[in-house]
Amino acid sequence: MLNKRFSNGLVVEIDVPAKYTGHYVIPVALQMLLENAIKHNIVSAAHPLNVKIFVLHEGYLTVRNNLQVKQQSESSTQIGLNNISQRYQLVNGSNIIVNKTDREFEISIPLLQVN
């Protein structure tokens, strides 16, 4: 749906090795991370938002996007990220990893194994 809505303005690349097929993330976490990237950045054909979903750290799914912050970006309450963080703490005591540079924003969330 997001690709249809933003056409060429949103480029999503997914590169997750097959060995993680039996893993999952907290429900709706991935959707919340994508919505967070769209909420805070310019998304247009002239300035595409590039989102890459991959495994950077063993056992963590990483969502990275280029930063092109909106001039009048909605203020961040961090509610979504805090929600994801708290749910991981409850499920298995894991932490999310957040990294931000002047060019990119990156969040890594634990991959959970199906028992």
Short mmCIF file of C-alpha atoms in Angstrom, two decimals:
data_model
loop_
_atom_site.label_atom_id
_atom_site.label_comp_id
_atom_site.label_asym_id
_atom_site.label_seq_id
_atom_site.Cartn_x
_atom_site.Cartn_y
_atom_site.Cartn_z
CA MET A 1 0.00 0.00 0.00
CA LEU A 2 2.83 2.39 0.83
CA ASN A 3 4.45 1.89 -2.59
CA LYS A 4 1.13 2.66 -4.26
CA ARG A 5 0.64 5.77 -2.10
CA PHE A 6 4.14 7.17 -2.62
CA SER A 7 4.92 5.73 -6.06
CA ASN A 8 8.59 6.43 -6.84
CA GLY A 9 9.04 8.42 -3.64
CA LEU A 10 9.49 5.38 -1.42
CA VAL A 11 12.13 2.76 -2.16
CA VAL A 12 12.11 -0.26 0.16
CA GLU A 13 14.83 -2.89 -0.10
CA ILE A 14 14.60 -6.08 1.96
CA ASP A 15 17.66 -8.29 2.38
CA VAL A 16 17.16 -10.88 5.11
CA PRO A 17 19.10 -14.17 4.86
CA ALA A 18 17.08 -17.38 4.63
CA LYS A 19 18.50 -18.58 7.96
CA TYR A 20 16.13 -16.10 9.67
CA THR A 21 13.00 -17.65 8.13
CA GLY A 22 11.97 -19.13 11.49
CA HIS A 23 12.21 -15.77 13.27
CA TYR A 24 9.73 -12.97 13.83
CA VAL A 25 9.50 -9.47 15.29
CA ILE A 26 7.01 -8.06 17.79
CA PRO A 27 3.61 -7.60 16.05
CA VAL A 28 3.26 -4.33 14.11
CA ALA A 29 6.84 -3.27 14.95
CA LEU A 30 7.96 -3.21 11.32
CA GLN A 31 4.89 -1.23 10.26
CA MET A 32 5.49 1.29 13.05
CA LEU A 33 9.13 1.74 12.00
CA LEU A 34 8.16 2.36 8.37
CA GLU A 35 5.45 4.82 9.40
CA ASN A 36 7.97 6.58 11.65
CA ALA A 37 10.38 7.03 8.72
CA ILE A 38 7.60 8.42 6.51
CA LYS A 39 6.26 10.71 9.26
CA HIS A 40 9.56 12.50 9.79
CA ASN A 41 11.04 12.63 6.27
CA ILE A 42 10.31 14.06 2.85
CA VAL A 43 8.93 11.36 0.56
CA SER A 44 8.73 12.38 -3.10
CA ALA A 45 9.89 11.23 -6.52
CA ALA A 46 12.37 14.12 -6.52
CA HIS A 47 13.66 13.13 -3.05
CA PRO A 48 12.98 9.41 -2.56
CA LEU A 49 13.03 7.98 0.93
CA ASN A 50 15.27 4.92 0.80
CA VAL A 51 14.48 2.30 3.42
CA LYS A 52 16.60 -0.81 3.78
CA ILE A 53 15.53 -3.74 5.96
CA PHE A 54 18.34 -6.19 6.69
CA VAL A 55 20.27 -8.06 9.37
CA LEU A 56 23.21 -5.95 10.57
CA HIS A 57 23.87 -7.41 14.01
CA GLU A 58 23.41 -11.14 14.55
CA GLY A 59 19.85 -11.69 15.76
CA TYR A 60 18.63 -8.15 15.01
CA LEU A 61 16.53 -6.85 12.13
CA THR A 62 17.66 -3.38 11.10
CA VAL A 63 15.54 -0.69 9.43
CA ARG A 64 17.68 2.11 8.01
CA ASN A 65 16.55 5.17 6.09
CA ASN A 66 18.22 8.23 4.66
CA LEU A 67 17.46 11.45 6.53
CA GLN A 68 15.66 14.20 4.65
CA VAL A 69 13.79 15.75 7.51
CA LYS A 70 10.64 17.69 6.75
CA GLN A 71 10.92 21.44 7.37
CA GLN A 72 7.80 21.36 9.50
CA SER A 73 8.19 17.82 10.77
CA GLU A 74 5.72 16.72 13.40
CA SER A 75 7.36 16.86 16.79
CA SER A 76 8.51 13.48 17.96
CA THR A 77 6.94 12.12 21.10
CA GLN A 78 8.92 8.87 20.76
CA ILE A 79 5.73 7.00 21.71
CA GLY A 80 6.13 4.47 18.89
CA LEU A 81 9.77 3.69 19.62
CA ASN A 82 9.12 3.54 23.35
CA ASN A 83 6.20 1.19 22.72
CA ILE A 84 8.39 -1.17 20.67
CA SER A 85 11.18 -0.99 23.25
CA GLN A 86 8.86 -1.74 26.16
CA ARG A 87 7.26 -4.68 24.36
CA TYR A 88 10.67 -6.26 23.70
CA GLN A 89 11.57 -5.77 27.35
CA LEU A 90 8.39 -7.59 28.37
CA VAL A 91 8.76 -10.45 25.89
CA ASN A 92 12.42 -11.34 26.38
CA GLY A 93 14.30 -8.51 28.10
CA SER A 94 15.97 -7.36 24.86
CA ASN A 95 16.76 -3.78 23.94
CA ILE A 96 16.32 -2.05 20.62
CA ILE A 97 19.33 -0.24 19.16
CA VAL A 98 18.90 3.28 17.77
CA ASN A 99 21.62 5.03 15.76
CA LYS A 100 21.33 8.41 14.09
CA THR A 101 23.88 10.28 12.01
CA ASP A 102 23.46 13.45 10.01
CA ARG A 103 22.70 11.26 6.96
CA GLU A 104 20.83 8.19 8.25
CA PHE A 105 18.48 6.92 10.93
CA GLU A 106 18.69 3.28 11.95
CA ILE A 107 16.79 1.08 14.37
CA SER A 108 17.65 -2.54 15.09
CA ILE A 109 15.04 -4.74 16.74
CA PRO A 110 15.60 -8.26 18.09
CA LEU A 111 14.56 -11.21 15.95
CA LEU A 112 12.62 -13.69 18.05
CA GLN A 113 12.62 -17.42 17.38
CA VAL A 114 9.49 -19.43 16.84
CA ASN A 115 9.43 -22.19 19.47
#
